[in-house]
Coordinates of C-alpha atoms in Angstrom, one line a residue:
X10 CA 46.2 -15.8 2.8
X11 CA 48.8 -17.7 0.8
X12 CA 48.7 -18.6 -2.9
X13 CA 49.0 -22.2 -2.0
X14 CA 45.6 -22.0 -0.3
X15 CA 44.0 -20.8 -3.6
X16 CA 45.4 -23.8 -5.4
X17 CA 44.1 -26.1 -2.8
X18 CA 40.5 -24.7 -3.0
X19 CA 38.6 -27.2 -5.3
X20 CA 35.7 -24.8 -5.8
X21 CA 38.0 -22.4 -7.7
X22 CA 39.4 -25.0 -10.0
X23 CA 42.6 -23.0 -10.6
X24 CA 45.4 -24.6 -12.6
X25 CA 49.0 -23.7 -11.9
X26 CA 50.9 -22.9 -15.1
X27 CA 54.1 -21.6 -13.5
X28 CA 55.7 -20.3 -10.3
X29 CA 55.5 -23.4 -8.0
X30 CA 58.4 -22.1 -5.9
X31 CA 56.5 -18.8 -5.1
X32 CA 53.3 -20.3 -3.7
X33 CA 54.0 -19.1 -0.2
X34 CA 53.5 -15.5 -1.3
X35 CA 50.8 -13.6 0.7
X36 CA 47.7 -12.3 -1.1
X37 CA 46.4 -9.1 0.3
X38 CA 43.7 -8.2 -2.3
X39 CA 42.3 -9.0 -5.7
X40 CA 41.8 -6.9 -8.9
X41 CA 40.1 -7.6 -12.2
X42 CA 41.5 -5.7 -15.2
X43 CA 41.9 -5.8 -19.0
X44 CA 43.9 -2.6 -19.1
X45 CA 47.3 -2.8 -20.8
X46 CA 48.7 -0.8 -17.9
X47 CA 46.8 -1.2 -14.6
X48 CA 49.7 0.0 -12.4
X49 CA 47.8 3.1 -11.2
X50 CA 45.2 0.8 -9.5
X51 CA 47.7 -1.5 -7.9
X52 CA 49.4 -1.2 -4.5
X53 CA 51.1 -4.6 -4.1
X54 CA 50.1 -8.0 -3.0
X55 CA 47.1 -8.4 -5.3
X56 CA 45.9 -11.5 -7.2
X57 CA 45.3 -9.9 -10.7
X58 CA 42.4 -11.5 -12.7
X59 CA 42.4 -10.8 -16.5
X60 CA 40.3 -11.9 -19.4
X61 CA 43.2 -11.2 -21.8
X62 CA 41.4 -8.6 -23.8
X63 CA 44.5 -6.4 -23.6
X64 CA 46.5 -9.0 -25.6
X65 CA 46.5 -8.5 -29.4
X66 CA 49.6 -10.5 -30.2
X67 CA 52.5 -12.3 -28.5
X68 CA 54.5 -9.1 -28.1
X69 CA 52.0 -7.7 -25.6
X70 CA 52.6 -10.3 -22.8
X71 CA 56.1 -9.2 -21.8
X72 CA 55.4 -5.6 -21.0
X73 CA 52.1 -6.5 -19.3
X74 CA 53.9 -9.0 -17.0
X75 CA 56.7 -6.5 -16.3
X76 CA 54.2 -3.9 -15.2
X77 CA 52.6 -6.3 -12.8
X78 CA 55.9 -7.4 -11.3
X79 CA 57.0 -3.8 -10.8
X80 CA 53.8 -3.1 -9.0
X81 CA 54.5 -6.0 -6.6
X82 CA 51.5 -8.2 -7.4
X83 CA 51.4 -11.6 -5.8
X84 CA 50.2 -13.6 -8.9
X85 CA 48.3 -13.5 -12.2
X86 CA 45.2 -15.5 -13.0
X87 CA 44.2 -15.6 -16.7
X88 CA 40.7 -16.6 -17.9
X89 CA 40.4 -19.2 -20.6
X90 CA 37.0 -18.1 -21.9
X91 CA 38.3 -15.6 -24.5
X92 CA 41.1 -17.6 -26.2
X93 CA 40.3 -21.2 -25.0
X94 CA 43.7 -21.5 -23.3
X95 CA 46.4 -19.3 -21.8
X96 CA 48.9 -18.3 -24.5
X97 CA 52.4 -19.8 -24.2
X98 CA 54.0 -16.3 -24.6
X99 CA 52.2 -15.2 -21.4
X100 CA 53.4 -18.4 -19.7
X101 CA 56.9 -17.8 -20.8
X102 CA 56.9 -14.1 -19.7
X103 CA 55.6 -15.0 -16.2
X104 CA 58.3 -17.7 -15.9
X105 CA 61.0 -15.1 -16.8
X106 CA 59.8 -12.7 -14.1
X107 CA 59.0 -15.5 -11.5
X108 CA 55.4 -14.4 -11.4
X109 CA 53.0 -17.2 -10.5
X110 CA 50.4 -17.8 -13.2
X111 CA 47.1 -19.6 -12.8
X112 CA 44.5 -20.6 -15.5
X113 CA 40.9 -19.9 -14.6
X114 CA 38.5 -22.3 -16.3
X115 CA 35.7 -20.7 -18.3
X116 CA 33.1 -22.3 -16.0
X117 CA 34.5 -20.2 -13.0
X118 CA 33.3 -16.6 -12.7
X119 CA 35.9 -14.0 -11.7
X120 CA 33.4 -12.8 -9.1
X121 CA 33.7 -16.2 -7.4
X122 CA 37.5 -15.9 -7.1
X123 CA 37.1 -12.2 -6.0
X124 CA 34.7 -13.1 -3.2
X125 CA 36.8 -16.0 -2.0
X126 CA 39.9 -13.8 -1.8
X127 CA 38.1 -10.9 -0.1
X128 CA 36.5 -13.3 2.4
X129 CA 39.8 -15.0 3.3
X130 CA 42.0 -11.9 3.6
X131 CA 39.3 -10.4 5.9
X132 CA 40.0 -13.2 8.4
X133 CA 37.6 -15.3 10.3
X134 CA 34.3 -13.6 10.8
X135 CA 31.2 -14.1 12.9
X136 CA 28.3 -15.9 11.2
X137 CA 26.4 -12.8 10.3
X138 CA 29.4 -11.2 8.5
X139 CA 30.1 -14.4 6.6
X140 CA 26.5 -14.5 5.4
X141 CA 26.8 -10.9 4.2
X142 CA 29.8 -11.7 2.1
X143 CA 28.2 -14.8 0.7
X144 CA 25.2 -12.8 -0.4
X145 CA 27.5 -10.2 -1.9
X146 CA 29.2 -12.9 -4.0
X147 CA 25.8 -14.1 -5.3
X148 CA 24.9 -10.5 -6.2
X149 CA 28.2 -9.8 -8.0
X150 CA 28.1 -13.1 -9.9
X151 CA 24.8 -12.2 -11.4
X152 CA 26.3 -9.1 -13.0
X153 CA 24.4 -5.9 -13.6
X154 CA 21.0 -7.6 -13.4
X155 CA 21.8 -8.4 -9.7
X156 CA 21.3 -4.8 -8.7
X157 CA 24.9 -3.5 -8.5
X158 CA 26.2 -1.4 -5.6
X159 CA 22.6 -0.7 -4.3
X160 CA 22.2 -4.3 -3.4
X161 CA 25.5 -4.4 -1.5
X162 CA 24.4 -1.4 0.5
X163 CA 21.0 -2.8 1.2
X164 CA 22.6 -5.9 2.6
X165 CA 24.8 -3.8 4.9
X166 CA 21.6 -2.2 6.2
X167 CA 19.6 -5.4 6.6
X168 CA 22.4 -7.6 8.0
X169 CA 24.6 -5.1 9.9
X170 CA 22.2 -2.2 10.5
X171 CA 24.6 0.2 8.6
X172 CA 23.3 2.9 6.4
X173 CA 25.7 3.5 3.6
X174 CA 26.1 5.4 0.3
X175 CA 28.5 5.4 -2.6
X176 CA 29.4 8.9 -3.7
X177 CA 31.4 10.3 -6.5
X178 CA 34.2 12.8 -5.9
X179 CA 31.8 15.6 -6.7
X180 CA 29.3 14.4 -4.1
X181 CA 26.9 12.8 -6.6
X182 CA 25.1 9.8 -5.1
X183 CA 26.1 6.8 -7.2
X184 CA 24.3 4.2 -5.1
X185 CA 22.5 4.1 -1.8
X186 CA 19.9 2.1 0.1
X187 CA 16.4 2.8 -1.2
X188 CA 14.4 2.8 2.1
X189 CA 12.2 5.9 2.7
X190 CA 14.3 8.8 3.9
X191 CA 17.6 7.2 3.1
X192 CA 18.8 9.7 0.5
X193 CA 21.5 12.1 1.7
X194 CA 20.8 15.8 1.2
X195 CA 22.9 17.5 -1.4
X196 CA 24.7 19.7 1.1
X197 CA 25.7 16.6 3.2
X198 CA 26.9 14.8 0.2
X199 CA 29.0 17.8 -0.9
X200 CA 30.5 18.1 2.6
X201 CA 31.4 14.3 2.8
X202 CA 33.0 14.4 -0.6
X203 CA 35.0 17.5 0.4
X204 CA 36.2 15.9 3.6
X205 CA 37.2 12.8 1.8
X206 CA 39.2 14.7 -0.9
X207 CA 40.8 16.9 1.7
X208 CA 41.9 13.8 3.8
X209 CA 43.2 12.2 0.6
X210 CA 45.3 15.2 -0.3
X211 CA 46.6 15.4 3.2
X212 CA 47.6 11.7 3.0
X213 CA 45.6 10.7 6.1
X214 CA 44.9 7.0 6.5
X215 CA 41.3 5.9 6.0
X216 CA 38.6 5.5 7.1
X217 CA 38.1 9.2 7.5
X218 CA 35.7 10.1 10.3
X219 CA 33.5 13.2 9.7
X220 CA 30.9 14.8 12.0
X221 CA 28.0 16.6 10.1
X222 CA 25.8 18.1 12.8
X223 CA 25.1 15.4 15.3
X224 CA 25.7 12.6 12.8
X225 CA 29.0 10.7 12.4
X226 CA 30.1 9.3 9.1
X227 CA 33.1 7.1 8.2
X228 CA 34.5 7.4 4.7
X229 CA 36.2 4.6 2.8
X230 CA 38.0 5.0 -0.6
X231 CA 36.7 2.8 -3.4
X232 CA 39.8 2.0 -5.4
X233 CA 40.1 -1.7 -5.8
X234 CA 42.8 -2.4 -3.3
X235 CA 42.3 -4.4 0.0
X236 CA 45.4 -3.0 1.8
X237 CA 44.1 -0.2 4.1
X238 CA 45.7 3.2 3.7
X239 CA 47.4 2.2 0.3
X240 CA 47.3 4.8 -2.5
X241 CA 46.4 3.7 -6.0
X242 CA 49.0 5.9 -7.7
X243 CA 52.4 7.4 -6.8
X244 CA 50.9 10.9 -6.8
X245 CA 47.4 11.2 -5.2
X246 CA 46.6 14.1 -7.5
X247 CA 46.4 11.8 -10.5
X248 CA 43.3 10.0 -9.1
X249 CA 41.9 12.2 -6.2
X250 CA 39.3 13.8 -8.5
X251 CA 38.0 10.6 -10.0
X252 CA 37.7 8.0 -7.2
X253 CA 34.5 7.0 -5.6
X254 CA 34.0 6.7 -1.8
X255 CA 31.8 4.7 0.5
X256 CA 30.2 6.8 3.2
X257 CA 28.9 4.8 6.2
X258 CA 26.6 6.4 8.9
X259 CA 28.7 5.3 11.8
X260 CA 31.9 6.1 13.7
X261 CA 34.4 3.4 12.7
X262 CA 36.9 4.6 15.3
X263 CA 36.2 1.7 17.7
X264 CA 35.3 -1.0 15.2
X265 CA 37.0 -4.4 15.5
X266 CA 39.4 -5.4 12.7
X267 CA 36.9 -7.9 11.4
X268 CA 34.3 -5.3 10.7
X269 CA 36.8 -2.9 9.2
X270 CA 38.1 -5.7 6.9
X271 CA 34.5 -6.4 5.8
X272 CA 33.9 -2.8 4.8
X273 CA 37.2 -2.8 2.8
X274 CA 36.0 -6.0 1.2
X275 CA 32.8 -4.3 0.3
X276 CA 34.7 -1.4 -1.4
X277 CA 36.5 -4.0 -3.5
X278 CA 33.1 -5.5 -4.6
X279 CA 31.9 -2.0 -5.4
X280 CA 35.1 -1.3 -7.4
X281 CA 34.1 -4.1 -9.7
X282 CA 31.0 -2.1 -10.7
X283 CA 33.1 1.1 -11.0
X284 CA 35.4 -0.7 -13.4
X285 CA 32.4 -2.0 -15.4
X286 CA 31.0 1.5 -15.8
X287 CA 34.4 2.9 -16.7
X288 CA 34.7 0.3 -19.5
X289 CA 31.2 1.2 -20.7
X290 CA 32.4 4.7 -21.5
X291 CA 35.0 3.5 -24.0
X292 CA 32.7 3.6 -27.0
X293 CA 31.5 7.1 -26.2
X294 CA 35.0 8.3 -25.6
X295 CA 36.1 6.9 -29.0
X296 CA 33.2 8.6 -30.8
X297 CA 34.1 11.9 -29.2
X298 CA 37.8 11.5 -30.0
X299 CA 37.0 10.8 -33.7
X300 CA 34.7 13.8 -34.0
X301 CA 37.2 16.1 -32.2
X302 CA 40.0 15.1 -34.5
X303 CA 37.7 15.7 -37.6
X304 CA 36.7 19.1 -36.3
X305 CA 40.3 20.2 -35.4
X306 CA 41.7 19.0 -38.7
X307 CA 39.2 21.1 -40.7
X308 CA 37.3 18.1 -42.2
X309 CA 34.4 18.7 -44.5
X310 CA 31.1 19.3 -42.6
X311 CA 29.5 16.4 -44.5
X312 CA 32.2 14.0 -43.0
X313 CA 31.6 15.5 -39.5
X314 CA 27.8 15.2 -39.9
X315 CA 28.2 11.5 -40.8
X316 CA 30.1 10.8 -37.6
X317 CA 27.4 12.7 -35.6
X318 CA 24.7 10.5 -37.1
X319 CA 26.7 7.5 -35.9
X320 CA 27.1 9.0 -32.4
X321 CA 23.5 10.1 -32.0
X322 CA 21.9 6.6 -31.4
X323 CA 24.7 5.8 -28.9
X324 CA 24.3 9.0 -26.9
X325 CA 20.5 9.4 -27.3
X326 CA 19.1 5.9 -27.5
X327 CA 15.4 5.8 -28.5
X328 CA 15.2 9.4 -29.8
X329 CA 14.7 9.5 -33.5
X330 CA 15.4 13.2 -34.0
X331 CA 19.0 14.3 -34.7
X332 CA 20.2 16.3 -31.7
X333 CA 21.7 19.7 -31.4
X334 CA 25.1 19.9 -29.7
X335 CA 27.0 21.9 -27.1
X336 CA 30.7 21.8 -26.5
X337 CA 32.2 22.0 -23.1
X338 CA 36.0 22.3 -22.5
X339 CA 37.8 21.7 -19.2
X340 CA 41.3 21.8 -17.8
X341 CA 42.8 20.7 -14.5
X342 CA 46.0 22.6 -13.8
X343 CA 48.5 22.1 -10.9
X344 CA 51.2 24.5 -9.7
X345 CA 53.7 21.7 -10.3
X346 CA 53.0 18.6 -12.5
X347 CA 52.2 15.3 -10.8
X348 CA 55.1 13.2 -9.8
X349 CA 54.7 10.8 -12.7
X350 CA 54.9 13.6 -15.2
X351 CA 51.7 12.4 -16.8
X352 CA 49.4 14.9 -18.5
X353 CA 46.2 16.0 -16.8
X354 CA 44.0 15.4 -19.9
X355 CA 42.7 12.0 -18.7
X356 CA 42.0 13.4 -15.3
X357 CA 40.1 16.4 -16.8
X358 CA 38.2 13.9 -19.0
X359 CA 37.0 11.8 -16.0
X360 CA 36.2 14.9 -14.0
X361 CA 34.2 16.4 -16.9
X362 CA 32.2 13.2 -17.4
X363 CA 31.3 13.3 -13.7
X364 CA 30.4 17.1 -13.7
X365 CA 28.1 16.7 -16.7
X366 CA 25.9 14.0 -15.1
X367 CA 22.6 15.6 -14.0
X368 CA 23.2 16.3 -10.3
X369 CA 19.5 15.9 -9.6
X370 CA 19.4 12.3 -10.8
X371 CA 21.2 9.5 -8.8
X372 CA 22.8 6.7 -10.9
X373 CA 24.6 6.6 -14.2
X374 CA 21.8 7.2 -16.7
X375 CA 22.7 10.7 -17.8
X376 CA 26.4 9.8 -17.9
X377 CA 25.5 7.5 -20.8
X378 CA 24.7 10.5 -22.9
X379 CA 28.0 12.3 -22.5
X380 CA 31.0 11.8 -24.9
X381 CA 34.3 13.3 -23.7
X382 CA 37.6 13.2 -25.5
X383 CA 40.9 14.6 -24.4
X384 CA 43.9 16.1 -26.2
X385 CA 47.0 17.0 -24.2
X386 CA 45.9 18.6 -21.0
X387 CA 42.4 19.6 -22.2
X388 CA 39.1 17.6 -22.1
X389 CA 36.4 18.3 -24.7
X390 CA 32.8 17.1 -24.2
X391 CA 30.1 16.8 -26.9
X392 CA 26.8 17.2 -25.1
X393 CA 23.8 16.1 -27.2
X394 CA 20.6 18.1 -26.8
X395 CA 17.3 16.5 -28.1
X396 CA 16.0 18.5 -31.0
X397 CA 12.6 19.3 -29.5
X398 CA 12.7 23.1 -29.9
X399 CA 11.3 24.0 -33.3
X400 CA 11.3 27.7 -32.9
X401 CA 14.0 30.0 -31.6
X402 CA 12.6 31.7 -28.6
X403 CA 15.7 33.2 -27.0
X404 CA 15.5 30.9 -24.0
X405 CA 18.5 29.1 -22.6
X406 CA 18.7 25.3 -22.8
X407 CA 21.3 22.7 -22.2
X408 CA 24.4 23.2 -20.1
X409 CA 24.6 26.6 -18.3
X410 CA 28.1 27.7 -17.2
X411 CA 26.9 29.6 -14.2
X412 CA 25.1 26.5 -12.8
X413 CA 27.5 23.8 -14.0
X414 CA 30.0 24.0 -11.1
X415 CA 27.8 25.4 -8.3
X416 CA 26.9 22.0 -6.7
X417 CA 30.5 20.6 -7.0
X418 CA 32.5 23.7 -6.0
X419 CA 33.0 22.7 -2.4
X420 CA 34.3 19.1 -3.0
X421 CA 36.5 20.1 -6.0
X422 CA 38.1 23.0 -4.0
X423 CA 39.0 20.5 -1.3
X424 CA 40.5 18.1 -3.8
X425 CA 42.5 20.8 -5.5
X426 CA 43.8 22.1 -2.2
X427 CA 46.0 25.2 -2.7
X428 CA 47.9 24.0 -5.7
X429 CA 45.3 23.1 -8.3
X430 CA 42.6 24.7 -10.5
X431 CA 39.7 23.6 -12.6
X432 CA 38.5 25.9 -15.4
X433 CA 35.5 25.2 -17.7
X434 CA 34.2 26.9 -20.8
X435 CA 30.7 26.3 -22.4
X436 CA 29.6 27.0 -26.0
X437 CA 26.2 27.9 -27.2
X438 CA 24.1 25.1 -28.8
X439 CA 24.8 24.5 -32.5
X440 CA 22.4 22.9 -34.9
X441 CA 24.7 21.4 -37.6
X442 CA 28.1 20.0 -38.2
X443 CA 29.2 23.4 -39.7
X444 CA 28.8 25.0 -36.3
X445 CA 31.0 22.6 -34.3
X446 CA 34.3 24.1 -35.0
X447 CA 33.1 27.5 -34.0
X448 CA 31.5 26.0 -30.9
X449 CA 34.8 24.4 -30.0
X450 CA 36.7 27.6 -30.3
X451 CA 33.9 29.4 -28.4
X452 CA 34.1 27.0 -25.5
X453 CA 37.9 27.2 -25.5
X454 CA 37.8 31.0 -25.4
X455 CA 35.2 30.9 -22.7
X456 CA 37.5 28.7 -20.6
X457 CA 40.3 31.2 -21.0
X458 CA 37.9 33.9 -19.7
X459 CA 37.2 31.6 -16.7
X460 CA 41.0 31.1 -16.2
X461 CA 41.5 34.8 -15.9
X462 CA 39.3 34.9 -12.9
X463 CA 40.4 34.3 -9.3
X464 CA 39.4 31.1 -7.6
X465 CA 40.0 27.3 -7.7
X466 CA 36.9 26.4 -9.6
X467 CA 35.7 28.7 -12.4
X468 CA 33.4 28.5 -15.4
X469 CA 32.4 30.9 -18.2
X470 CA 29.7 30.6 -20.9
X471 CA 29.2 31.9 -24.4
X472 CA 27.0 34.7 -23.0
X473 CA 30.2 36.3 -21.5
X474 CA 31.9 36.6 -24.9
X475 CA 30.4 40.1 -25.3
X476 CA 30.9 42.3 -28.4
X477 CA 33.7 44.4 -26.8
X478 CA 35.7 41.2 -26.2
X479 CA 35.3 40.4 -29.9
X480 CA 37.2 43.5 -30.8
X481 CA 40.3 42.2 -29.1
X482 CA 42.9 41.0 -31.7
X483 CA 43.6 37.6 -30.0
X484 CA 40.0 36.3 -30.4
X485 CA 39.9 33.6 -33.1
X486 CA 37.8 34.1 -36.2
X487 CA 35.7 31.0 -35.4
X488 CA 34.6 32.7 -32.1
X489 CA 33.6 35.8 -34.0
X490 CA 31.6 33.7 -36.5
X491 CA 30.0 31.8 -33.7
X492 CA 29.0 35.1 -32.0
X493 CA 27.4 36.4 -35.2
X494 CA 25.6 33.2 -35.9
X495 CA 24.2 33.1 -32.4
X496 CA 22.6 36.5 -32.7
X497 CA 21.5 36.4 -36.4
X498 CA 20.7 32.7 -37.1
X499 CA 17.4 32.8 -35.2
X500 CA 16.3 35.8 -37.2
X501 CA 17.4 34.3 -40.5
X502 CA 15.6 31.0 -39.7
X503 CA 12.4 32.9 -38.8
X504 CA 12.6 35.0 -42.0
X505 CA 13.2 31.9 -44.1
X506 CA 10.1 30.2 -42.7
X507 CA 7.8 33.2 -42.4
X508 CA 9.1 35.8 -44.8
X509 CA 9.0 38.3 -41.9
X510 CA 12.0 40.4 -43.0
X511 CA 13.3 40.7 -39.5
X512 CA 17.0 41.1 -40.7
X513 CA 16.1 44.1 -43.0
X514 CA 14.0 45.6 -40.2
X515 CA 16.9 45.3 -37.7
X516 CA 19.3 46.9 -40.2
X517 CA 16.9 49.8 -40.8
X518 CA 16.2 50.3 -37.1
X519 CA 19.9 50.6 -36.3
X520 CA 20.5 52.9 -39.2
X521 CA 17.7 55.1 -37.9
X522 CA 19.4 55.3 -34.5
X523 CA 16.4 53.6 -32.9
X524 CA 13.9 56.2 -34.1
X525 CA 10.5 54.5 -34.5
X526 CA 9.2 57.2 -36.8
X527 CA 12.2 57.5 -39.2
X528 CA 12.5 53.7 -39.3
X529 CA 8.8 53.2 -40.1
X530 CA 8.9 55.8 -42.8
X531 CA 12.1 54.2 -44.3
X532 CA 10.4 50.8 -44.4
X533 CA 7.0 52.1 -45.5
X534 CA 5.4 50.4 -42.4
X535 CA 3.0 51.5 -39.8
X536 CA 4.7 52.1 -36.5
X537 CA 2.7 49.4 -34.8
X538 CA 3.9 46.9 -37.4
X539 CA 7.5 48.0 -36.7
X540 CA 7.0 47.6 -33.0
X541 CA 5.7 44.1 -33.6
X542 CA 8.8 43.1 -35.6
X543 CA 11.2 44.6 -33.1
X544 CA 9.4 42.8 -30.3
X545 CA 9.8 39.5 -32.3
X546 CA 13.5 40.2 -32.8
X547 CA 13.9 40.7 -29.0
X548 CA 11.9 37.6 -28.2
X549 CA 13.9 35.4 -30.6
X550 CA 17.3 36.6 -29.5
X551 CA 16.7 37.4 -25.8
X552 CA 18.1 41.0 -26.4
X553 CA 16.7 44.4 -25.7
X554 CA 17.0 47.0 -28.5
X555 CA 16.5 49.8 -26.0
X556 CA 19.9 49.0 -24.5
X557 CA 23.1 50.4 -26.0
X558 CA 25.1 47.2 -25.4
X559 CA 22.6 45.1 -27.3
X560 CA 22.4 47.6 -30.2
X561 CA 26.2 47.5 -30.4
X562 CA 26.2 43.7 -30.5
X563 CA 23.6 43.6 -33.3
X564 CA 25.5 46.3 -35.2
X565 CA 28.8 44.4 -35.1
X566 CA 27.1 41.1 -35.9
X567 CA 25.6 42.6 -39.0
X568 CA 28.9 44.1 -40.1
X569 CA 30.8 40.8 -39.6
X570 CA 28.1 38.7 -41.3

């Protein structure tokens, strides 16, 4: 479609503010953004819709317009709801770069413009296809209350008899029709995500057709661009591990262009929801960044604790108790840097946010409890754990390194191909601001342990930082302190509450070389009382004092405390 046709559509009510000589430009898609630099999501020919949230002063307009022109967009449409009118500095910048500029009246929803463009660029459709798009428009206009991607997929099922699902790059089901038996098994989701990532790395043109047993699926990328086969960034590695995909249970190889165009239009509508969820992560990311900077700068524990109290209601809404925390560190590394030279920290951040979503639960609910920051090429997650355990019992809770990557290993390996790696380190849970710095160093060191292993996708946890590793000179002091606290804090807490003297008992037991008789005599206890105390020590720490390795760990922890 041409820009002139948009101006002639009374229902849109667009006002032309500049670029009358360019109205014969073709529009091939539409994108809504308030990013200062949306270039990675543009492929050329789009009508860009913006609410102007990126503009803080007049100096911001020139670089924003320059980025759009360099990306080859067809025109810019600015909403009047935020500022009341389109600023003159933006009008002037568009005039200098010969970029057509429209004003969108505050009474017109961006979803209305999006649907109109998607419908027009998809060409003339049969009546049933047009009805689907109209219903999509009504759903998107109503916002999150309208049901989001699930409603789009239900309409595909009811109107076109197509079963479809939206999947993350790790194979998590983001959305899917809710009829009985419609959920995809985990192994099928992992296979589809892996095939999609492998096709993207190979540069194959979508849709990607995959056969899983007797069932054929067609995979469409969800990246906000209508042009088929276009990439959202100069180097696919910059986005391949963060894009969603639309999986349709059908072979699209013999579909007419009208139906293919409709599915690409649906991916654009789903991309609106993806952008909305991405924007919702901004507050959590900012909180994580602030806490990370405080921890790394050596700020006072009281200052860090104050920021944690601010973060807790955001990350654990409705829970009154202050949470415990775990730290998870991740890196994405390539044999050669991506073509743009951009760091991989932002990619690791998006990937870690996705990995930490509970894989057993479809939808974004658990993602709302994860705060991930990034510094350089490293992403750091603060994972809140509800404070429901009142007694140390030695059991594992929270994020477990050995299970963290198991469900996502197949798709990630496909996306990394033969030139990339993902390594993750997980700390133990800490119960106060004082422990966060040690937990951060512990997670970083665990990630280095994972990086020393073979394989494309590796993780290591705090349990693997054994005592013999702590003897190595390169291990940071914070890791040593974290190791000591993990072993002895449960005993100290128990002693403080129950006056049980477990720490003195442990010291005497080790000094007696594990002899029950000598230790009991030394402590003036009955042997049965000693056995009870040793059993309690083992229960609280999850260790076995009959094993040499565990005795050595306790011996070193006591010496370093």
